[in-house]
């Protein structure tokens, strides 16, 4: 299972959020989301062996316990296809506050019934994609970072005659409203 992550670099993460909050605050949000994802999907918590597919570099101490694989060059679809070609069966992002090891386990279990399992997000994208076998064509021609990501992916899967199973939708943190939702739902320390 691959956690697709970016190195937490000011100005390179959560850019839509940075337009409202500023680059430093957006970076802090990304760092908290990344840390939460790593805690929730740590080795031993699910029926999967997690690895971090990383765009950029992060000090190894912050990723302790995870195998780290550099993401290849190319657009998001090219990089995701490369992960599946390398043997990954499920891939998740880092900005989904309610993502858990159980959610990933359910996706992997659903592969017994479907060729492709997708965990949609409320804004028209997805936070998880799992495949029995690599199908790079599923990632071609996708309008990344738009509300059409999920529908375009489903169209591609239909064109390939893949059976698809959708999990319950989650939500991701992309803008100020999402950030407020996350703050409201997070338990207070």
CSV table of C-alpha atoms in Angstrom, one decimal:
chain,number,residue,atom,x,y,z
A,1,UNK,CA,0.0,0.0,0.0
A,2,UNK,CA,1.4,3.4,-1.0
A,3,UNK,CA,0.9,6.7,0.8
A,4,UNK,CA,1.5,9.3,-1.9
A,5,UNK,CA,3.1,12.3,-0.2
A,6,UNK,CA,4.9,15.5,-1.0
A,7,UNK,CA,7.9,16.7,1.0
A,8,UNK,CA,6.6,19.4,3.3
A,9,UNK,CA,8.1,22.4,1.5
A,10,UNK,CA,6.7,26.0,1.9
A,11,UNK,CA,5.0,27.1,-1.2
A,12,UNK,CA,4.7,23.5,-2.7
A,13,UNK,CA,2.0,22.0,-0.5
A,14,UNK,CA,-1.7,23.0,0.0
A,15,UNK,CA,-1.4,25.8,-2.5
A,16,UNK,CA,-5.1,26.5,-2.6
A,17,UNK,CA,-5.1,26.9,1.2
A,18,UNK,CA,-2.0,29.1,1.0
A,19,UNK,CA,-3.9,31.6,-1.1
A,20,UNK,CA,-6.1,32.2,1.9
A,21,UNK,CA,-3.9,31.5,4.9
A,22,UNK,CA,-0.4,32.1,3.6
A,23,UNK,CA,2.3,29.7,2.8
A,24,UNK,CA,3.5,29.1,6.3
A,25,UNK,CA,0.1,28.3,7.7
A,26,UNK,CA,-0.6,26.0,4.7
A,27,UNK,CA,2.6,24.2,5.3
A,28,UNK,CA,1.8,23.7,9.0
A,29,UNK,CA,-1.6,22.2,8.0
A,30,UNK,CA,0.0,19.9,5.5
A,31,UNK,CA,2.6,18.7,8.1
A,32,UNK,CA,-0.2,17.9,10.6
A,33,UNK,CA,-2.2,16.0,7.9
A,34,UNK,CA,0.9,14.1,6.8
A,35,UNK,CA,1.8,13.2,10.4
A,36,UNK,CA,-1.8,12.1,11.1
A,37,UNK,CA,-1.8,9.9,8.0
A,38,UNK,CA,1.4,8.2,9.0
A,39,UNK,CA,0.1,7.5,12.5
A,40,UNK,CA,-3.2,6.1,11.2
A,41,UNK,CA,-1.6,3.9,8.5
A,42,UNK,CA,1.6,2.9,10.4
A,43,UNK,CA,3.0,-0.6,9.9
A,44,UNK,CA,1.1,-3.2,11.8
A,45,UNK,CA,-2.2,-1.3,12.0
A,46,UNK,CA,-3.8,-2.9,8.9
A,47,UNK,CA,-3.6,-5.9,6.6
A,48,UNK,CA,-1.1,-4.1,4.4
A,49,UNK,CA,2.5,-3.2,4.3
A,50,UNK,CA,2.6,0.7,4.0
A,51,UNK,CA,5.3,2.6,2.1
A,52,UNK,CA,5.6,6.3,1.4
A,53,UNK,CA,6.0,7.2,-2.2
A,54,UNK,CA,7.5,10.6,-1.8
A,55,UNK,CA,7.8,13.6,-4.1
A,56,UNK,CA,10.9,15.5,-2.8
A,57,UNK,CA,12.9,14.7,0.4
A,58,UNK,CA,12.0,14.5,4.0
A,59,UNK,CA,14.3,13.7,6.9
A,60,UNK,CA,14.3,10.0,7.5
A,61,UNK,CA,13.5,10.4,11.2
A,62,UNK,CA,10.0,11.8,10.3
A,63,UNK,CA,9.3,8.7,8.2
A,64,UNK,CA,10.7,6.1,10.6
A,65,UNK,CA,9.1,2.7,10.2
A,66,UNK,CA,8.1,3.4,6.5
A,67,UNK,CA,9.9,2.2,3.4
A,68,UNK,CA,10.4,5.4,1.3
A,69,UNK,CA,10.3,5.3,-2.5
A,70,UNK,CA,10.9,8.4,-4.6
A,71,UNK,CA,8.0,9.2,-6.9
A,72,UNK,CA,9.1,9.2,-10.6
A,73,UNK,CA,8.8,12.2,-12.8
A,74,UNK,CA,5.6,13.0,-14.6
A,75,UNK,CA,2.1,14.1,-13.9
A,76,UNK,CA,0.1,12.6,-11.1
A,77,UNK,CA,-1.4,9.9,-13.3
A,78,UNK,CA,2.0,8.8,-14.6
A,79,UNK,CA,3.3,8.6,-11.0
A,80,UNK,CA,0.3,6.6,-9.8
A,81,UNK,CA,0.6,4.2,-12.7
A,82,UNK,CA,4.2,3.7,-11.9
A,83,UNK,CA,3.3,2.7,-8.3
A,84,UNK,CA,0.9,0.1,-9.5
A,85,UNK,CA,3.4,-1.2,-12.1
A,86,UNK,CA,5.8,-1.6,-9.2
A,87,UNK,CA,3.4,-3.9,-7.3
A,88,UNK,CA,1.4,-1.5,-5.2
A,89,UNK,CA,-2.3,-2.7,-4.8
A,90,UNK,CA,-3.7,0.4,-3.1
A,91,UNK,CA,-2.7,4.0,-3.0
A,92,UNK,CA,-3.9,6.8,-0.7
A,93,UNK,CA,-3.3,10.6,-0.3
A,94,UNK,CA,-2.3,12.5,2.8
A,95,UNK,CA,-5.1,15.1,3.2
A,96,UNK,CA,-8.0,13.0,4.3
A,97,UNK,CA,-8.8,13.5,8.0
A,98,UNK,CA,-11.0,10.4,8.4
A,99,UNK,CA,-8.8,7.9,6.5
A,100,UNK,CA,-8.1,4.9,8.7
A,101,UNK,CA,-6.3,1.5,8.3
A,102,UNK,CA,-9.8,-0.1,8.4
A,103,UNK,CA,-10.8,1.9,5.3
A,104,UNK,CA,-7.7,0.6,3.5
A,105,UNK,CA,-8.4,-2.9,4.7
A,106,UNK,CA,-12.0,-2.8,3.4
A,107,UNK,CA,-10.7,-1.6,0.0
A,108,UNK,CA,-8.2,-4.4,-0.3
A,109,UNK,CA,-10.9,-6.9,0.8
A,110,UNK,CA,-13.2,-5.5,-1.9
A,111,UNK,CA,-10.7,-6.5,-4.6
A,112,UNK,CA,-12.0,-10.1,-4.2
A,113,UNK,CA,-15.2,-8.8,-5.9
A,114,UNK,CA,-13.9,-6.0,-8.2
A,115,UNK,CA,-11.0,-5.1,-10.4
A,116,UNK,CA,-10.9,-1.6,-9.1
A,117,UNK,CA,-11.9,-0.1,-5.8
A,118,UNK,CA,-12.2,3.6,-5.2
A,119,UNK,CA,-12.6,5.7,-2.1
A,120,UNK,CA,-14.3,8.8,-3.4
A,121,UNK,CA,-14.1,12.3,-1.8
A,122,UNK,CA,-17.0,14.7,-1.6
A,123,UNK,CA,-15.4,17.2,-4.0
A,124,UNK,CA,-15.4,14.8,-7.0
A,125,UNK,CA,-12.0,13.2,-6.6
A,126,UNK,CA,-10.9,10.2,-4.7
A,127,UNK,CA,-8.6,9.5,-1.7
A,128,UNK,CA,-7.9,5.8,-2.4
A,129,UNK,CA,-7.6,3.7,-5.4
A,130,UNK,CA,-6.9,-0.1,-5.4
A,131,UNK,CA,-6.5,-2.5,-8.3
A,132,UNK,CA,-6.1,-6.3,-8.6
A,133,UNK,CA,-3.7,-5.7,-11.5
A,134,UNK,CA,-2.1,-2.5,-13.0
A,135,UNK,CA,-4.2,-0.6,-15.5
A,136,UNK,CA,-2.2,2.5,-16.4
A,137,UNK,CA,-5.0,3.6,-18.8
A,138,UNK,CA,-7.2,4.4,-15.8
A,139,UNK,CA,-4.9,7.4,-15.1
A,140,UNK,CA,-4.7,8.7,-18.6
A,141,UNK,CA,-6.6,11.9,-19.7
A,142,UNK,CA,-7.8,12.6,-16.1
A,143,UNK,CA,-8.4,16.3,-15.4
A,144,UNK,CA,-6.4,16.2,-12.1
A,145,UNK,CA,-7.4,18.7,-9.3
A,146,UNK,CA,-10.9,19.2,-10.7
A,147,UNK,CA,-14.4,17.9,-9.7
A,148,UNK,CA,-14.3,15.5,-12.7
A,149,UNK,CA,-11.5,13.3,-11.4
A,150,UNK,CA,-13.8,10.5,-10.1
A,151,UNK,CA,-16.2,10.6,-13.1
A,152,UNK,CA,-13.3,10.6,-15.6
A,153,UNK,CA,-11.7,7.6,-13.8
A,154,UNK,CA,-15.0,5.7,-13.8
A,155,UNK,CA,-15.4,6.4,-17.5
A,156,UNK,CA,-11.9,5.1,-18.1
A,157,UNK,CA,-12.6,1.9,-16.1
A,158,UNK,CA,-15.8,1.4,-17.9
A,159,UNK,CA,-14.0,1.7,-21.2
A,160,UNK,CA,-11.6,-1.0,-20.0
A,161,UNK,CA,-14.5,-3.2,-18.9
A,162,UNK,CA,-13.3,-3.2,-15.3
A,163,UNK,CA,-15.6,-4.0,-12.4
A,164,UNK,CA,-15.6,-1.2,-9.9
A,165,UNK,CA,-16.6,-1.0,-6.3
A,166,UNK,CA,-17.0,2.4,-4.6
A,167,UNK,CA,-16.4,2.8,-0.8
A,168,UNK,CA,-18.3,5.4,1.2
A,169,UNK,CA,-17.2,8.9,0.4
A,170,UNK,CA,-14.7,10.7,2.7
A,171,UNK,CA,-13.6,14.4,2.4
A,172,UNK,CA,-10.3,16.0,2.0
A,173,UNK,CA,-8.7,19.3,3.2
A,174,UNK,CA,-8.3,21.6,0.2
A,175,UNK,CA,-9.6,25.0,1.1
A,176,UNK,CA,-10.5,27.2,4.1
A,177,UNK,CA,-13.9,25.6,4.6
A,178,UNK,CA,-12.4,22.1,4.7
A,179,UNK,CA,-9.9,23.3,7.2
A,180,UNK,CA,-12.6,24.7,9.5
A,181,UNK,CA,-14.5,21.4,9.2
A,182,UNK,CA,-11.3,19.5,10.2
A,183,UNK,CA,-10.7,21.8,13.1
A,184,UNK,CA,-14.4,21.4,14.3
A,185,UNK,CA,-14.2,17.6,14.1
A,186,UNK,CA,-10.7,17.1,15.7
A,187,UNK,CA,-10.7,16.1,19.3
A,188,UNK,CA,-9.3,18.8,21.5
A,189,UNK,CA,-6.1,17.8,23.3
